[in-house]
């Protein structure tokens, strides 16, 4: 270089000091930083003279530390002796080549220059003076470098570029203008010394922060940025096709604005903006060019672009932003090919995935088949496959999203092809959205593909015809104007020749032929023939009509026809002919949006439910007036909520809020007239889309809300909507709170931790009719309607209501009884009573009880029947326990006397084990009831449930063993066959082994998931695990088997009857034998437990529950009576023990025993006791009377009485009475 770095610094200090010393910036001069000299080049004529005796060697050195190399060379002591004949006289640096941007620049050192040819052929980057230049814009390929400059006659001109960096905070905002003005006042040329003179001084570039804090670098007059810098950093002002005066940034290569005349020409470039995603947590420091992420990404992009893009020029910019970490980068090239771009993307993904988790975004969109799907139809979406050069193969994990929500497999969404194919079996509105598929391989890098925008279903074709049905007077009308239409973009067609097609509506005239009685014209959607609708024309020749209309036709009073709905509705209107002509009798038109939701409600699941409920509430809120004024719309919404309630899905707070918003719309004052129609129209008390229901619409709505409330999550929260308030909270032992300033609830002595949910309706009186059990027309709902549910049993709850109208009569506390009026529902006051009526408030108390029928049914009847069931249950079980104890005592007393033959012995073994099993089972049942009432720990309840389950099963399996023994002895009349020990082994294995295995398996399978017992009592769970089936199924199977055995026994008895004794005339009747057999064997065969089927099939039938509780709670008593007290062999042995009593009878003995039990009981018990005494004392007379009565009515039975004979002792074995 012609001037050292020191001279450059000296020149800077002299100029700055002399120009600013008188302007008050002396202290600011001390803060100058980053001062340097660069890009100095010479324009001079050089002369070179080489002695012919000298040799010159050219050496190329690759180094990144030029300063150290130059220091090393300057410190060498020359000449250097090599050997006796060779001496190094000088070492000079001739050429320095460095990378600037995307290309090299090669500059000559002092006293060296490029030849003219090199300057011309390789784009000189400084002036060509004297046929030489000091800089070219390329690295020569022929290894020719700068040569000595032999022209030394003229003075050397030197350009020095100074980079001055001054902190903005230390100078005023107009500092550059001051600096510019000062330089213009300098007197030039300025002599520094005898050999150094400054002949010119210009500002080329000024950089300063803009409003966003980033640098903007502006050029002075007659200077400009090259087009490369304009493209790379972006022009901020006066940009031309090749230059600009301002760029958004400071070039990192040290280049600044150049004279406009020196700006190199460049061809027009194309810019391409691209991006990729890295699975990194975003950090703003990534945008720092010195950060490792920035540098790695930049090197990778440049490498892949140079490899795959033939006309690549430069990476214009790189910027990272959040969203994981998204890298936006801009490329410049003469042209781009899509294949080149895809290759660059794949290359960047492959290289960066070695160090980072990467996402490759597919350039193509997801493929949907069909391209457009109809509402409710199926669609298949295919993802990928990824490009081969990404090395995905098929070893990936697939994830699908819709609007950033993960799509999970359920009964509506299926995955195949390793998850790369998604099938939506029924595509609904909740499936609309932007789809995204991610295939992630083992190193977590992923292939990602998105849909081309939002994928939405086509609207369902809605055909409208007019008229729907019309009666035509064929003698007066020769043709009828008909109309068919379908919503866009579909087209409609008619099954008639000559009718114009290809549009979405058709109007034509249909000729009438009186030879036919009816004409049916079908309108269908073109390409979708399953969407069609008929026009029915009824032809008549009747002379006179009361009703005539151009649309509905003719008719007489009472005739009905159909009319189409409005444009945005589906369904039909029923029109009837009356005194005043045709009028609409019934409007079944439903909003299209509601009909679609009603159809979708049949296919809901846990994944689609939240979005579905949100859409339902939005539609109701946006079309409130149309909804509440239409009974059909209300009925459709109730059916939707009923379908949701039947899903058995946990309801979140958000979903429950949408449900309450929807329900609130239905309870507004504007809906009152529609509800009056629904509550009086029996035809509407059924589901639009399902089978006929016995519930009223209002009752169905309330039951759906109750069911959904019971499925709310366990969190405590409040939901406040304009018409409904919900509060869910947890309490211990007791609870008291006030709701909406109009209802107060007080729960006393509930026991343990429980949650309670209270829903207060502001205007539910608009929905529920005032009908009660007495069907009084004078009742009025005079307070808020409150729905209360608890996680456990509550024995005592109190409600305090603010009444609306104090002037009304005496208030009555009621609850909604769903079983009244044949299932339609109504208000009932059983179980609730009014306690206080003071200061416009009424306080009500209600009780809730348990039932014995819980053993066979997971359901309980409504509250009014619970008290009766509880009385029957506990009284009956108490009598059974006492009776079974007496039975076992009697068996123990006479045990040795009855072991004389195998038949009698085995029979009494069965009776004893049946009695023991039932006695222990009843005892555990009582224990379990007390545990439930006391709210003991789950461990105690689980123990009670296990033993109840085991011993009741043991009871039934011993009943089965007894039935099989009876069948065996009935079929095998003569001795022989199985031995006594074999029969005992079979009986005990069947009686205790099978129940034990069943009980253990049940608790082992269900208890790990805490689904073994119910939440409301100590018995097998039904709602979650269906563990109750482990009891119900064996019991019902045994009942069926024993019933079949009983039929076989009765058949055998009828064939073996003995008719010789005339005193047995009453027993000769077939029906008498059957009745006596059923009475004796039913307690031992458990036939009355078959009533349990009725309790499950009709859970609200009080009669079935009462019958089940009565017969089965007294089973122990019946076993004592028919198994022991009425057994002649037993009493013959007892008579031998008491020989003094000749009038000893089973009945008197039973009376003696029961008198002790009933000595201190209530009158009711005594009455029942004496009634039993009368029946037992005169039972033979009663049977004879029944036999004579039936014999008179059916003579044909008595003609077949005397047929075959059998041994009398066999008869006594079968029916021991």
PDB file of C-alpha atoms in Angstrom, residues 91 128 166 174 242 347-348 419-420 432 441 458 508 603-604 706 749 766 794 830 880 987 994 1038 1068-1069 1139 1164 1180:
ATOM      1  CA  UNK A  91      10.702 -10.200  -0.348  1.00  0.00           C
ATOM      2  CA  UNK A 128      -7.478   2.468 -14.986  1.00  0.00           C
ATOM      3  CA  UNK A 166     -19.591   8.175  16.865  1.00  0.00           C
ATOM      4  CA  UNK A 174     -27.790  17.317  13.193  1.00  0.00           C
ATOM      5  CA  UNK A 242     -29.343  -0.685 -10.606  1.00  0.00           C
ATOM      6  CA  UNK A 347     -30.933 -30.059   1.099  1.00  0.00           C
ATOM      7  CA  UNK A 348     -31.385 -27.524   3.894  1.00  0.00           C
ATOM      8  CA  UNK A 419     -51.392 -42.957  10.041  1.00  0.00           C
ATOM      9  CA  UNK A 420     -50.716 -41.179   6.740  1.00  0.00           C
ATOM     10  CA  UNK A 432     -64.581 -27.878   8.638  1.00  0.00           C
ATOM     11  CA  UNK A 441     -39.315 -39.952  12.048  1.00  0.00           C
ATOM     12  CA  UNK A 458     -70.752 -28.793   0.504  1.00  0.00           C
ATOM     13  CA  UNK A 508     -93.473 -26.671 -15.698  1.00  0.00           C
ATOM     14  CA  UNK A 603     -72.830 -39.541  15.756  1.00  0.00           C
ATOM     15  CA  UNK A 604     -71.285 -37.495  18.558  1.00  0.00           C
ATOM     16  CA  UNK A 706     -80.617 -33.552  35.044  1.00  0.00           C
ATOM     17  CA  UNK A 749     -76.606 -34.622  58.184  1.00  0.00           C
ATOM     18  CA  UNK A 766     -92.606 -21.054  30.729  1.00  0.00           C
ATOM     19  CA  UNK A 794     -78.921 -37.000  51.093  1.00  0.00           C
ATOM     20  CA  UNK A 830     -95.113 -36.872  47.807  1.00  0.00           C
ATOM     21  CA  UNK A 880     -86.428 -63.869  57.137  1.00  0.00           C
ATOM     22  CA  UNK A 987     -73.240 -79.932  45.730  1.00  0.00           C
ATOM     23  CA  UNK A 994     -68.577 -71.303  41.696  1.00  0.00           C
ATOM     24  CA  UNK A1038     -80.304 -70.352  37.558  1.00  0.00           C
ATOM     25  CA  UNK A1068    -106.663 -84.696  41.663  1.00  0.00           C
ATOM     26  CA  UNK A1069    -107.185 -81.530  39.732  1.00  0.00           C
ATOM     27  CA  UNK A1139     -95.707 -87.682  72.774  1.00  0.00           C
ATOM     28  CA  UNK A1164     -99.737 -54.218  61.886  1.00  0.00           C
ATOM     29  CA  UNK A1180    -106.369 -77.550  52.636  1.00  0.00           C
TER      30      UNK A1180
END
